[in-house]
Amino acid sequence: MTRWTGFFASPEFIGLSNFRRLLRDGQFMTALGNNFIYTFVAGLVVMGLALMYTYILSGTRIKRAKFFSNLFYFPNMIAQAATAVLWVFVYNPNFGLLNGLLDLLGLDAMSQAWLGSRGTAIPSISFALIWRSMGFYLILLLAGVDKIPGTYYDAARVEGASDILIFFKVTIPLLWDVLVIAVSLWIINSLKFFELVWAMTKGGPAGQTHTMATYMYMMAFGDQQMARPQLGYGSSIAVALFVISILLVGIYRKAADRDAVQY
Amino acid sequence: MRFSRIVCALICAIVFTAPLFGGGQQAEPNERLVVWSFMNEGETMGQWHAQVMEEFERQNPDVETQLVFQGRDVLNVLRARLSDPSAPDFPDIVMQSDGLLSTLAEEGLLYDLTDELANTQAYDQNEMWIDTFDPRLMDLIALEDRWYYVPESMYTKGFFYDEVMFEEYGLDVPETWDEFVNVAETLKENGVAPLSLDGNIDFYNVWHYISFAQRLAGPDRLWEAANGNISFKDHPGFLEAAEYVALFAENEWFQDGYMGSAFPAAQALFTQGQTGMVWVGAWFPSEMADEIPPEMDMNIFDLPPLPGAEEEKVVEIWGNAHAIMDSSINKENAIEFIKIMSSLEMQDPKHELKNFSPLVGATPVEELENMTDIIESATAVTNNYNKLNTLGAYWGSVFQPLGTRLIAGQLSPEEFIDELTQQTDAHYGN
């Protein structure tokens, strides 16, 4: 509710002007849209993959399951800034690994500046995000599966149920609480998604890959060549981010609320 | 039980009284000097800051010194630390570009150095301190005829090129727009991308439009339009400027995939000889000093005069600068540090790092041999980015993104002007 650079002079009270400005700020709307893409589209892929690998790695289908789950978790152990630098090199249009690979496969017509426009940058960042995040949700779900008593599986097998049927009829219902927590965490994390985007594109090109968090940071603290940052306006973006997070998580928790399954 | 109560009481006493002893002992004035560099430790100019500090320490062995490499985020770190300016590690000196430091000066956070500059002698010259600096730069960085920071460098913008490559293709430095087009096309015909651009840096992208608009509409008119006082449709120069920028993308003068190029990849392409020119600030030779191959003969030229321009040669001049915090209790030390920084003696090691000195009579950097001519031939001078980066959110959320969309070819010149007019009106509530 203030106009303030965050330096010495007193903030000037301007009421709800910052919030009114937010509603007609095209850059903020783009950032909000990007957040929804990360939350819902990338979220679907992350949760889908995490569930798929939970199915594959749980039980006795695969040897050394622990090794593989740790392998998937490994990207999560690398600092996000380092991950971002790695992917920036992969996507580099001139000497990047991805374009190099496409050239090698004779698909050089598909080579492009992956971070150069919104159409390719959002999927490229999403891919890096999915690569980095999936292992964390996989570990959560696997921990949940470990807590399910083996007798349920034994009983289901005696009754002749297939592995896939057991997964959908036994594992997922008994994993429901963990799954709800995992999705809630994903919603919160994806809405405040910052590090990868900031380190990979700084919200560019033309602010088209901003998330609410990166846009908030740029407004509140400026970028390398922006004098007079606007901490007051940045704060209003932070408030909007908080309210949207509460609303989305609240709606999701309400929708996912169901009686505990007992067998 | 009783023992536990005594332990609890002791812990409570320590917790509640600890803040009274926090912050350490207040230092006596001029016992210390804390300098915050905006460079990172490995950068060339960071090495020079360390050399200046070594010289200061040699002259002042009793002063406790601290040189902190805060990187480009120095002002954000400072902002977080402003709540306790009496802390012993609070900076006496901060460094940044003059445009960014102006925010601090306007907020009353910087010490007014006008009297020191005008009335005291330079460190190793028999002249008043202010007279040792290039007067055009000093005029531009003054705020209402007062000086709050002292420049360590002097920059302008230009096209860097390799004279060896130009000779190889029979090219001369272009003196007209048509000659510039010929240079670009000849390079392209020979399989060399005429220009390098890291398209992930919005301020590099929008700088193209600023450079053309400064000339075709005039720097004052550009400033007025960006402040919402006049429309971008009020003068044909704004559209013409957009048409010139659009040519760069249409004619494929940038390297392949320039929009996805992350700094400093494109600059590296230039030093590797894969592109013919790079249009950036005169910091370039210093920034890329370690990458420039010995066989490269780098130099700089200005954007040639444009037909029908409102102002024939508008030249941006700016510098990175050192400022003293108004709250500093070590001002004498701080002033001496800055005087040593701006001494003739300290210009030599900086010269080796290929950084252009703001001092009158300093040895010119070989790679910036033409920079003096560029500045002296200017018909008008203005600060970096025509000072548009001081417009805060307008710069960050309107001007820069649209400049990027123009150079990416996502907007035609007409669409760019329409969007710019509409978003400027919306931003200022016109």
XYZ file of C-alpha atoms in Angstrom:
693
model
C 0.000 0.000 0.000
C 3.043 2.248 -0.409
C 5.218 3.807 -3.055
C 8.706 3.059 -1.791
C 12.123 2.210 -3.239
C 13.065 0.448 -0.006
C 15.893 2.847 0.713
C 15.875 5.630 3.236
C 12.975 7.980 2.510
C 9.634 7.245 4.163
C 7.163 5.146 2.190
C 4.313 7.128 0.675
C 0.906 5.641 1.525
C -1.105 5.178 -1.685
C -3.968 2.967 -0.511
C -4.969 0.213 -2.911
C -3.352 1.803 -5.995
C -0.754 -0.942 -6.272
C -3.465 -3.610 -6.360
C -5.473 -1.696 -8.962
C -2.299 -1.404 -11.048
C -1.705 -5.132 -10.624
C -5.038 -5.918 -12.267
C -4.130 -4.015 -15.445
C -0.456 -5.032 -15.487
C -0.001 -7.256 -18.550
C 3.364 -8.549 -17.291
C 1.769 -9.732 -14.048
C -1.016 -11.477 -15.960
C 1.606 -13.233 -18.122
C 3.440 -14.298 -14.965
C 0.211 -15.587 -13.419
C -0.554 -17.553 -16.588
C 2.940 -19.058 -16.546
C 2.485 -20.090 -12.921
C -0.737 -21.881 -13.823
C 1.086 -23.709 -16.645
C 3.778 -24.860 -14.213
C 1.219 -25.776 -11.564
C -1.254 -27.687 -13.686
C 0.555 -28.888 -16.824
C 4.003 -29.551 -15.368
C 2.286 -30.734 -12.161
C 0.322 -33.342 -14.049
C 3.529 -34.661 -15.608
C 5.450 -34.652 -12.305
C 2.696 -36.442 -10.399
C 2.027 -38.807 -13.283
C 5.698 -39.766 -13.524
C 6.056 -40.017 -9.752
C 3.068 -42.391 -9.599
C 4.353 -44.410 -12.555
C 7.772 -44.884 -10.956
C 6.119 -45.600 -7.622
C 4.326 -48.468 -9.347
C 7.513 -49.693 -10.995
C 9.796 -49.345 -7.987
C 7.438 -50.567 -5.261
C 7.040 -54.230 -4.480
C 9.416 -56.720 -5.976
C 9.072 -55.802 -9.637
C 12.557 -54.379 -9.845
C 15.831 -55.209 -8.110
C 17.822 -52.439 -6.443
C 14.707 -50.213 -6.294
C 16.385 -48.092 -3.619
C 19.245 -47.324 -5.999
C 16.847 -46.146 -8.681
C 14.767 -44.031 -6.308
C 17.985 -42.364 -5.102
C 19.004 -41.841 -8.710
C 15.745 -40.027 -9.458
C 16.173 -37.961 -6.293
C 19.718 -36.963 -7.236
C 18.810 -33.806 -9.274
C 17.013 -32.541 -6.165
C 20.307 -32.575 -4.277
C 21.946 -30.128 -6.687
C 21.571 -26.430 -5.970
C 18.873 -24.930 -8.193
C 21.255 -22.267 -9.517
C 23.703 -24.993 -10.602
C 20.851 -26.934 -12.210
C 19.840 -23.805 -14.089
C 23.362 -23.198 -15.425
C 23.488 -26.814 -16.576
C 20.223 -26.471 -18.514
C 21.198 -23.094 -19.966
C 24.195 -24.866 -21.508
C 22.004 -27.708 -22.731
C 19.622 -25.242 -24.421
C 22.307 -22.929 -25.839
C 21.455 -22.388 -29.520
C 25.090 -22.374 -30.720
C 26.902 -25.001 -28.691
C 24.129 -26.563 -26.636
C 23.805 -30.294 -26.101
C 20.203 -30.426 -27.311
C 20.825 -28.756 -30.684
C 24.011 -30.826 -31.029
C 22.019 -33.995 -30.468
C 19.396 -32.950 -33.001
C 22.143 -32.222 -35.546
C 23.657 -35.631 -34.874
C 20.317 -37.313 -35.506
C 19.853 -35.391 -38.750
C 17.065 -33.342 -37.184
C 18.922 -30.050 -37.479
C 15.770 -28.413 -38.874
C 14.394 -28.700 -35.346
C 17.369 -26.887 -33.812
C 16.381 -23.568 -32.323
C 16.902 -21.006 -29.608
C 15.086 -22.957 -26.918
C 15.016 -20.125 -24.404
C 14.456 -17.465 -27.083
C 10.671 -17.275 -27.181
C 7.797 -18.053 -24.843
C 6.605 -20.944 -27.026
C 9.792 -22.927 -26.489
C 11.104 -21.384 -23.280
C 8.141 -22.392 -21.090
C 8.312 -26.086 -22.140
C 12.122 -25.996 -21.807
C 11.968 -24.595 -18.288
C 9.141 -27.012 -17.466
C 11.289 -29.931 -18.571
C 14.123 -28.789 -16.292
C 11.622 -28.326 -13.469
C 10.144 -31.786 -13.965
C 13.622 -33.369 -14.136
C 14.540 -31.684 -10.910
C 11.314 -32.132 -8.940
C 10.000 -35.567 -9.813
C 12.425 -37.435 -7.531
C 11.248 -35.569 -4.445
C 7.602 -36.552 -4.989
C 8.649 -40.091 -5.871
C 10.465 -40.431 -2.540
C 7.396 -39.103 -0.721
C 5.110 -41.603 -2.418
C 7.528 -44.513 -1.948
C 7.752 -43.704 1.758
C 3.961 -43.852 1.845
C 3.912 -47.197 0.052
C 6.411 -48.622 2.573
C 3.875 -47.951 5.334
C 1.155 -50.042 3.689
C 1.027 -53.473 5.401
C 2.101 -56.312 3.105
C -0.919 -58.402 4.136
C -3.196 -56.320 1.867
C -1.031 -57.180 -1.109
C -0.874 -60.855 -0.101
C -4.661 -60.979 0.202
C -5.120 -59.284 -3.182
C -2.716 -61.692 -4.871
C -4.442 -64.697 -3.322
C -7.656 -63.361 -4.868
C -5.879 -63.269 -8.241
C -5.547 -59.481 -8.709
C -2.977 -58.277 -11.211
C -0.151 -55.888 -10.246
C -1.775 -52.949 -11.991
C -5.131 -53.658 -10.354
C -3.446 -53.914 -6.957
C -1.778 -50.563 -7.569
C -5.052 -48.799 -8.372
C -7.286 -50.663 -5.889
C -4.922 -51.043 -2.936
C -1.879 -48.803 -3.228
C -3.447 -45.535 -4.394
C -6.427 -45.596 -1.988
C -4.129 -46.338 0.956
C -1.644 -43.745 -0.317
C -4.325 -41.085 -0.708
C -3.303 -38.924 2.281
C 0.327 -38.868 1.159
C -0.752 -38.076 -2.408
C -2.877 -35.163 -1.203
C 0.088 -33.790 0.758
C 2.373 -34.258 -2.261
C 0.002 -32.400 -4.590
C -0.499 -29.623 -2.018
C 3.276 -29.233 -1.754
C 3.537 -29.135 -5.538
C 0.896 -26.395 -5.783
C 2.689 -24.289 -3.175
C 6.157 -24.885 -4.656
C 5.091 -24.235 -8.231
C 3.277 -21.023 -7.338
C 6.373 -19.651 -5.645
C 8.641 -21.081 -8.364
C 11.619 -18.729 -8.641
C 15.175 -20.040 -8.748
C 15.257 -21.957 -12.032
C 13.446 -19.233 -13.972
C 15.555 -16.435 -12.530
C 18.819 -18.236 -13.195
C 17.808 -19.490 -16.644
C 16.018 -16.511 -18.205
C 15.544 -13.799 -15.561
C 11.925 -13.833 -16.722
C 12.925 -13.027 -20.313
C 12.730 -12.794 -23.202
C 10.529 -9.725 -22.906
C 9.248 -10.848 -19.512
C 7.445 -13.765 -21.165
C 8.747 -16.464 -18.788
C 8.263 -14.540 -15.558
C 6.520 -16.265 -12.699
C 4.817 -14.235 -9.983
C 7.871 -14.744 -7.774
C 10.441 -13.591 -10.354
C 8.271 -10.621 -11.322
C 7.865 -9.726 -7.670
C 11.647 -9.892 -7.207
C 12.319 -7.734 -10.254
C 9.852 -5.091 -9.181
C 10.935 -5.093 -5.528
C 14.679 -5.288 -5.996
C 15.280 -4.251 -9.595
C 17.439 -5.992 -12.121
C 21.016 -5.200 -12.959
C 20.172 -2.015 -14.842
C 16.949 -0.902 -13.181
C 17.346 2.028 -10.838
C 14.552 2.922 -8.414
C 13.040 -0.466 -7.657
C 9.495 -0.468 -6.273
C 9.357 -2.374 -3.016
C 5.769 -1.245 -2.436
C 4.551 -2.669 -5.746
C 6.668 -5.803 -5.254
C 4.991 -6.290 -1.876
C 1.544 -6.115 -3.474
C 2.624 -8.893 -5.868
C 3.782 -10.915 -2.853
C 0.387 -10.433 -1.190
C -1.362 -11.543 -4.393
C 0.902 -14.609 -4.567
C 0.064 -15.472 -0.954
C -3.683 -15.104 -1.472
C -3.652 -17.158 -4.687
C -1.617 -19.908 -2.968
C -4.024 -20.062 -0.022
C -7.042 -20.141 -2.334
C -5.689 -22.832 -4.651
C -4.441 -25.088 -1.878
C -7.674 -24.560 0.061
C -9.843 -25.436 -2.938
C -7.688 -28.469 -3.716
C -7.737 -29.754 -0.133
C -11.509 -29.373 -0.037
C -11.904 -31.207 -3.343
C -9.528 -33.999 -2.309
C -11.149 -34.459 1.089
C -12.611 -37.973 1.456
C -13.080 -40.591 4.118
C -10.064 -42.692 4.995
C -10.039 -46.038 3.191
C -10.066 -49.086 5.386
C -9.929 -52.717 4.386
C 14.549 -29.188 40.724
C 16.130 -26.103 42.213
C 19.165 -26.551 39.980
C 16.927 -26.707 36.890
C 15.219 -23.465 37.903
C 18.562 -21.726 38.296
C 19.674 -22.965 34.849
C 16.379 -21.778 33.304
C 16.688 -18.383 34.951
C 20.266 -18.045 33.710
C 19.283 -18.946 30.142
C 16.413 -16.417 30.240
C 18.733 -13.731 31.571
C 21.273 -14.388 28.818
C 18.633 -14.446 26.078
C 17.008 -11.183 27.165
C 20.174 -9.246 27.885
C 22.219 -10.478 24.905
C 20.895 -7.791 22.531
C 22.228 -5.119 24.898
C 25.739 -6.352 24.203
C 25.156 -6.991 20.491
C 26.870 -5.065 17.696
C 30.230 -4.949 19.360
C 32.061 -1.884 20.449
C 31.476 1.320 18.519
C 34.654 2.077 16.603
C 36.409 5.415 16.857
C 36.177 7.602 13.728
C 38.654 6.769 10.970
C 39.951 3.595 12.592
C 38.438 1.514 9.828
C 37.498 1.498 6.157
C 34.874 -0.823 4.708
C 34.545 -0.836 0.922
C 31.825 -2.682 -0.978
C 32.812 -3.467 -4.548
C 30.102 -4.257 -7.107
C 32.488 -6.676 -8.801
C 33.003 -10.335 -8.053
C 36.408 -11.336 -6.771
C 37.578 -12.988 -9.991
C 36.607 -10.137 -12.306
C 39.274 -7.924 -13.810
C 38.026 -4.722 -12.204
C 37.678 -6.567 -8.912
C 41.415 -7.231 -9.104
C 41.953 -3.511 -9.589
C 39.808 -2.656 -6.555
C 42.046 -4.982 -4.547
C 45.114 -3.158 -5.882
C 43.656 0.201 -4.821
C 42.987 -1.202 -1.374
C 46.569 -2.522 -1.148
C 47.867 0.943 -1.946
C 45.561 2.480 0.669
C 46.786 -0.031 3.259
C 50.391 0.793 2.385
C 49.699 4.463 2.998
C 47.571 3.841 6.114
C 49.001 0.828 7.930
C 47.049 1.576 11.133
C 43.639 1.541 9.504
C 41.676 -1.698 9.676
C 40.330 -2.345 6.170
C 37.754 -4.606 4.606
C 37.085 -4.972 0.881
C 33.909 -6.942 0.216
C 33.057 -8.174 -3.278
C 29.268 -7.915 -3.231
C 28.764 -8.364 -6.974
C 26.078 -6.546 -8.982
C 23.565 -7.047 -6.166
C 25.459 -4.600 -3.973
C 22.581 -2.138 -3.618
C 20.131 -4.847 -2.569
C 22.568 -6.015 0.097
C 22.961 -2.414 1.172
C 19.210 -1.957 1.378
C 18.954 -4.866 3.781
C 21.751 -3.426 5.900
C 20.411 0.132 6.126
C 18.592 -0.698 9.357
C 21.916 -0.639 11.210
C 24.367 1.832 9.695
C 26.379 1.848 12.927
C 27.409 -1.797 12.493
C 31.198 -2.081 12.192
C 30.947 -3.826 8.830
C 28.522 -1.300 7.340
C 30.172 0.099 4.188
C 31.883 3.471 4.100
C 32.141 3.250 0.313
C 29.787 1.609 -2.174
C 30.435 1.258 -5.897
C 27.954 0.957 -8.768
C 27.135 2.656 -12.053
C 26.345 6.345 -11.691
C 22.729 5.811 -12.800
C 22.026 3.320 -10.010
C 23.871 5.370 -7.387
C 21.668 8.354 -8.211
C 18.803 6.604 -6.364
C 20.854 6.636 -3.153
C 21.864 10.273 -3.659
C 18.269 11.360 -4.167
C 17.282 9.542 -0.974
C 19.893 11.526 0.960
C 22.031 8.491 1.729
C 25.263 9.683 0.112
C 27.815 12.170 1.325
C 28.015 15.331 -0.787
C 31.516 15.302 -2.290
C 31.195 18.640 -4.102
C 33.400 20.615 -1.705
C 36.045 17.893 -1.650
C 36.124 17.743 -5.431
C 36.097 21.488 -6.002
C 38.323 22.674 -3.161
C 40.954 20.000 -2.512
C 43.874 18.842 -4.580
C 44.001 15.601 -6.489
C 46.120 12.819 -4.999
C 49.131 13.076 -7.283
C 48.418 16.062 -9.522
C 48.796 19.788 -8.849
C 45.206 20.495 -9.761
C 41.894 20.670 -8.012
C 40.507 17.147 -7.801
C 37.492 17.846 -10.028
C 39.668 19.283 -12.801
C 41.439 15.965 -13.263
C 38.250 14.304 -14.605
C 36.705 14.534 -18.061
C 34.316 17.515 -17.709
C 31.637 15.983 -19.980
C 31.340 12.972 -17.707
C 31.320 15.109 -14.556
C 28.538 17.304 -15.992
C 26.427 14.234 -16.744
C 26.787 12.610 -13.337
C 26.054 15.798 -11.359
C 22.724 16.038 -9.573
C 21.591 19.666 -9.454
C 25.223 20.792 -9.722
C 26.323 18.639 -6.768
C 28.524 15.533 -6.954
C 27.778 12.499 -4.797
C 30.080 9.983 -6.469
C 33.441 9.897 -8.192
C 33.870 7.926 -11.437
C 36.389 5.106 -11.688
C 35.715 4.515 -15.380
C 34.218 6.227 -18.393
C 32.117 4.431 -20.947
C 30.235 5.013 -24.139
C 28.449 2.645 -26.480
C 29.794 1.500 -29.822
C 30.299 -1.289 -32.296
C 33.353 -3.367 -31.433
C 35.032 -4.959 -34.414
C 38.221 -6.774 -35.319
C 40.402 -4.693 -37.642
C 42.113 -7.865 -38.889
C 38.772 -9.333 -39.954
C 37.692 -6.070 -41.582
C 40.960 -5.977 -43.571
C 40.490 -9.590 -44.618
C 37.103 -8.749 -46.166
C 38.211 -5.331 -47.503
C 35.963 -3.395 -45.133
C 36.411 0.096 -43.707
C 34.793 1.601 -40.654
C 31.381 2.760 -41.947
C 30.740 6.483 -41.959
C 27.196 6.399 -43.330
C 24.225 4.118 -42.747
C 24.546 2.702 -46.263
C 28.178 1.826 -45.577
C 27.108 0.133 -42.351
C 24.583 -1.953 -44.283
C 27.344 -2.849 -46.745
C 29.643 -3.977 -43.894
C 26.917 -6.162 -42.424
C 25.971 -7.696 -45.772
C 29.603 -8.353 -46.749
C 30.228 -10.164 -43.477
C 27.073 -12.205 -43.996
C 28.087 -13.123 -47.541
C 31.381 -14.409 -46.151
C 29.616 -16.669 -43.674
C 30.217 -14.483 -40.629
C 27.223 -13.343 -38.605
C 27.542 -9.531 -38.694
C 26.491 -9.001 -35.070
C 26.537 -10.779 -31.713
C 23.618 -10.392 -29.336
C 22.761 -12.115 -26.064
C 19.002 -11.831 -26.485
C 18.293 -12.948 -22.920
C 19.416 -9.541 -21.668
C 16.504 -7.136 -22.056
C 18.578 -4.014 -21.550
C 20.912 -4.997 -24.398
C 17.878 -5.507 -26.644
C 16.076 -2.274 -25.846
C 19.334 -0.350 -26.077
C 19.121 -0.727 -29.878
C 15.826 1.158 -29.959
C 17.095 3.814 -27.549
C 20.174 4.474 -29.702
C 18.099 5.053 -32.827
C 15.305 6.987 -31.097
C 17.830 9.318 -29.425
C 18.967 10.426 -32.847
C 15.793 10.270 -34.883
C 13.498 11.884 -32.304
C 16.086 13.521 -30.036
C 17.115 12.553 -26.491
C 14.832 15.088 -24.770
C 11.791 13.988 -26.753
C 12.552 10.334 -25.961
C 12.726 11.195 -22.257
C 9.432 13.112 -22.409
C 7.670 10.289 -24.254
C 8.959 7.665 -21.796
C 7.628 9.817 -18.961
C 4.180 9.911 -20.555
C 4.335 13.671 -21.203
C 4.090 13.295 -24.988
C 3.014 10.376 -27.154
C 5.338 8.067 -29.067
C 3.094 8.890 -32.025
C 3.813 12.618 -31.793
C 7.071 12.429 -33.738
C 7.852 10.249 -36.792
C 11.367 9.579 -35.438
C 10.004 7.054 -32.927
C 8.541 4.877 -35.676
C 11.623 5.325 -37.885
C 13.800 4.166 -34.979
C 11.691 1.015 -34.661
C 12.027 0.447 -38.418
C 15.818 0.597 -38.148
C 15.835 -1.908 -35.279
C 13.517 -4.228 -37.174
C 16.053 -4.272 -40.034
C 18.567 -6.059 -37.795
C 16.221 -9.029 -37.390
C 14.782 -8.918 -40.917
C 18.243 -8.906 -42.519
C 19.426 -11.703 -40.201
C 22.374 -9.680 -38.964
C 22.502 -11.400 -35.574
C 23.998 -14.839 -35.012
C 21.666 -17.833 -35.303
C 19.511 -18.305 -32.240
C 20.380 -14.897 -30.808
C 17.176 -14.709 -28.809
C 18.083 -17.825 -26.853
C 21.669 -16.785 -26.277
C 22.489 -16.368 -22.605
C 25.076 -13.779 -21.602
C 28.034 -13.899 -22.214
C 27.794 -16.579 -24.932
C 27.358 -14.068 -27.786
C 30.245 -11.931 -26.585
C 32.405 -15.049 -26.597
C 31.354 -15.724 -30.204
C 32.755 -12.318 -31.134
C 36.112 -12.894 -29.426
C 36.255 -16.302 -31.149
C 35.865 -14.570 -34.525
C 32.500 -16.182 -35.263
C 30.690 -12.851 -35.462
C 31.889 -9.570 -36.950
C 30.716 -6.944 -34.473
C 29.140 -6.520 -31.069
C 27.239 -3.332 -30.109
C 27.784 -2.817 -26.392
C 29.309 -0.499 -23.821
C 32.998 0.337 -23.655
C 33.357 -1.983 -20.680
C 33.587 -4.780 -23.225
C 37.425 -4.991 -23.602
C 37.816 -5.020 -19.830
C 35.041 -7.571 -19.307
C 36.416 -9.897 -21.971
C 40.105 -9.129 -21.342
C 40.933 -12.782 -20.632
C 39.135 -13.987 -23.771
C 40.572 -11.630 -26.397
C 43.041 -13.602 -28.533
C 46.404 -11.919 -29.228
C 45.791 -11.965 -32.997
C 42.620 -9.888 -32.637
C 42.985 -6.141 -33.218
C 39.841 -4.835 -31.566
C 38.558 -1.312 -31.935
C 35.297 0.605 -31.646
C 33.180 2.802 -33.950
C 29.979 4.705 -33.419
C 26.604 4.273 -35.092
C 26.973 6.297 -38.311
C 24.829 9.416 -38.832
C 21.269 8.610 -39.932
C 19.494 10.468 -42.729
C 16.877 12.896 -41.433
C 17.955 12.538 -37.814
C 16.816 15.154 -35.324
C 20.239 15.002 -33.642
C 23.202 13.900 -35.747
C 25.417 12.227 -33.132
C 23.984 11.521 -29.707
C 26.590 9.849 -27.530
C 25.899 8.164 -24.214
C 28.544 8.730 -21.556
C 28.524 7.181 -18.115
C 30.806 5.570 -15.620
C 30.988 3.271 -12.663
C 31.547 5.270 -9.548
C 32.480 5.279 -5.861
C 30.212 6.946 -3.294
C 30.622 7.555 0.433
C 27.695 6.741 2.710
C 26.481 9.796 4.560
C 26.390 7.794 7.795
C 30.055 6.782 7.509
C 32.224 7.740 10.484
C 35.323 7.004 8.416
C 34.881 9.722 5.822
C 38.527 10.858 5.886
C 39.669 7.345 5.085
C 36.962 6.981 2.477
C 37.951 10.203 0.726
C 41.599 9.152 0.718
C 40.674 5.754 -0.748
C 38.730 7.417 -3.552
C 41.552 9.878 -4.174
C 44.015 6.995 -4.456
C 41.549 5.240 -6.795
C 41.492 8.337 -9.025
C 45.234 8.972 -8.885
C 47.318 8.885 -12.039
C 49.429 6.142 -10.489
C 46.466 3.788 -10.179
C 45.387 4.339 -13.796
C 48.313 2.284 -15.120
C 47.213 -1.078 -13.691
C 43.644 -0.268 -14.794
C 44.938 0.509 -18.274
C 46.459 -2.964 -18.394
C 42.981 -4.306 -17.673
C 41.718 -2.432 -20.764
C 39.449 -0.090 -18.822
C 39.024 3.486 -20.064
C 40.053 6.020 -17.450
C 37.857 9.066 -16.728
C 40.991 11.124 -16.005
C 42.082 13.834 -18.421
C 45.373 12.805 -19.987
C 45.293 9.132 -18.984
C 46.848 6.706 -21.462
C 44.133 5.558 -23.912
C 43.307 1.862 -24.106
C 44.352 0.369 -27.428
C 41.016 -1.388 -27.977
C 39.216 1.895 -27.313
C 41.455 3.994 -29.523
C 38.481 5.593 -31.319
C 36.470 6.261 -28.158
C 37.841 9.777 -27.665
C 36.891 10.650 -31.259
C 33.385 9.262 -30.726
C 32.888 11.422 -27.656
C 34.461 14.531 -29.143
C 32.380 14.348 -32.322
C 29.093 14.156 -30.377
C 26.501 16.810 -31.151
C 24.661 15.873 -27.953
C 25.581 13.764 -24.949
C 23.290 11.904 -22.616
C 23.590 9.469 -19.736
C 23.368 5.674 -20.081
C 20.102 4.468 -21.703
C 19.028 8.118 -21.970
C 18.401 7.699 -18.193
C 15.320 5.605 -18.959
C 16.528 2.963 -16.486
C 15.765 5.467 -13.732
C 12.054 5.139 -14.546
C 11.701 2.045 -12.331
C 8.701 -0.132 -13.147
C 8.103 1.553 -16.515
C 11.603 0.525 -17.595
C 11.234 -2.982 -16.177
C 7.698 -3.896 -17.204
C 6.961 -1.780 -20.296
C 9.977 -0.407 -22.142
C 12.445 -3.294 -21.844
C 10.014 -6.115 -22.703
C 8.675 -4.260 -25.750
C 12.218 -3.513 -26.917
C 12.978 -7.213 -26.728
C 9.831 -8.165 -28.668
C 10.799 -5.664 -31.378
C 14.309 -7.016 -31.801
C 13.020 -10.589 -31.701
C 10.766 -9.794 -34.667
C 7.639 -10.538 -32.593
C 6.306 -7.017 -33.231
C 6.385 -5.009 -36.452
C 7.578 -1.390 -36.062
C 3.966 -0.154 -36.285
C 2.768 -2.707 -33.719
C 5.669 -1.750 -31.476
C 4.705 1.934 -31.516
C 1.030 1.074 -30.942
C 1.889 -1.194 -27.992
C 4.388 1.289 -26.601
C 1.862 4.134 -26.789
C -0.913 2.052 -25.283
C 1.193 0.577 -22.468
C 2.800 3.926 -21.670
C -0.648 5.523 -21.385
C -1.851 2.648 -19.214
C 1.237 2.864 -17.006
C 0.852 6.570 -16.356
C -2.948 6.424 -16.280
C -3.292 8.851 -19.223
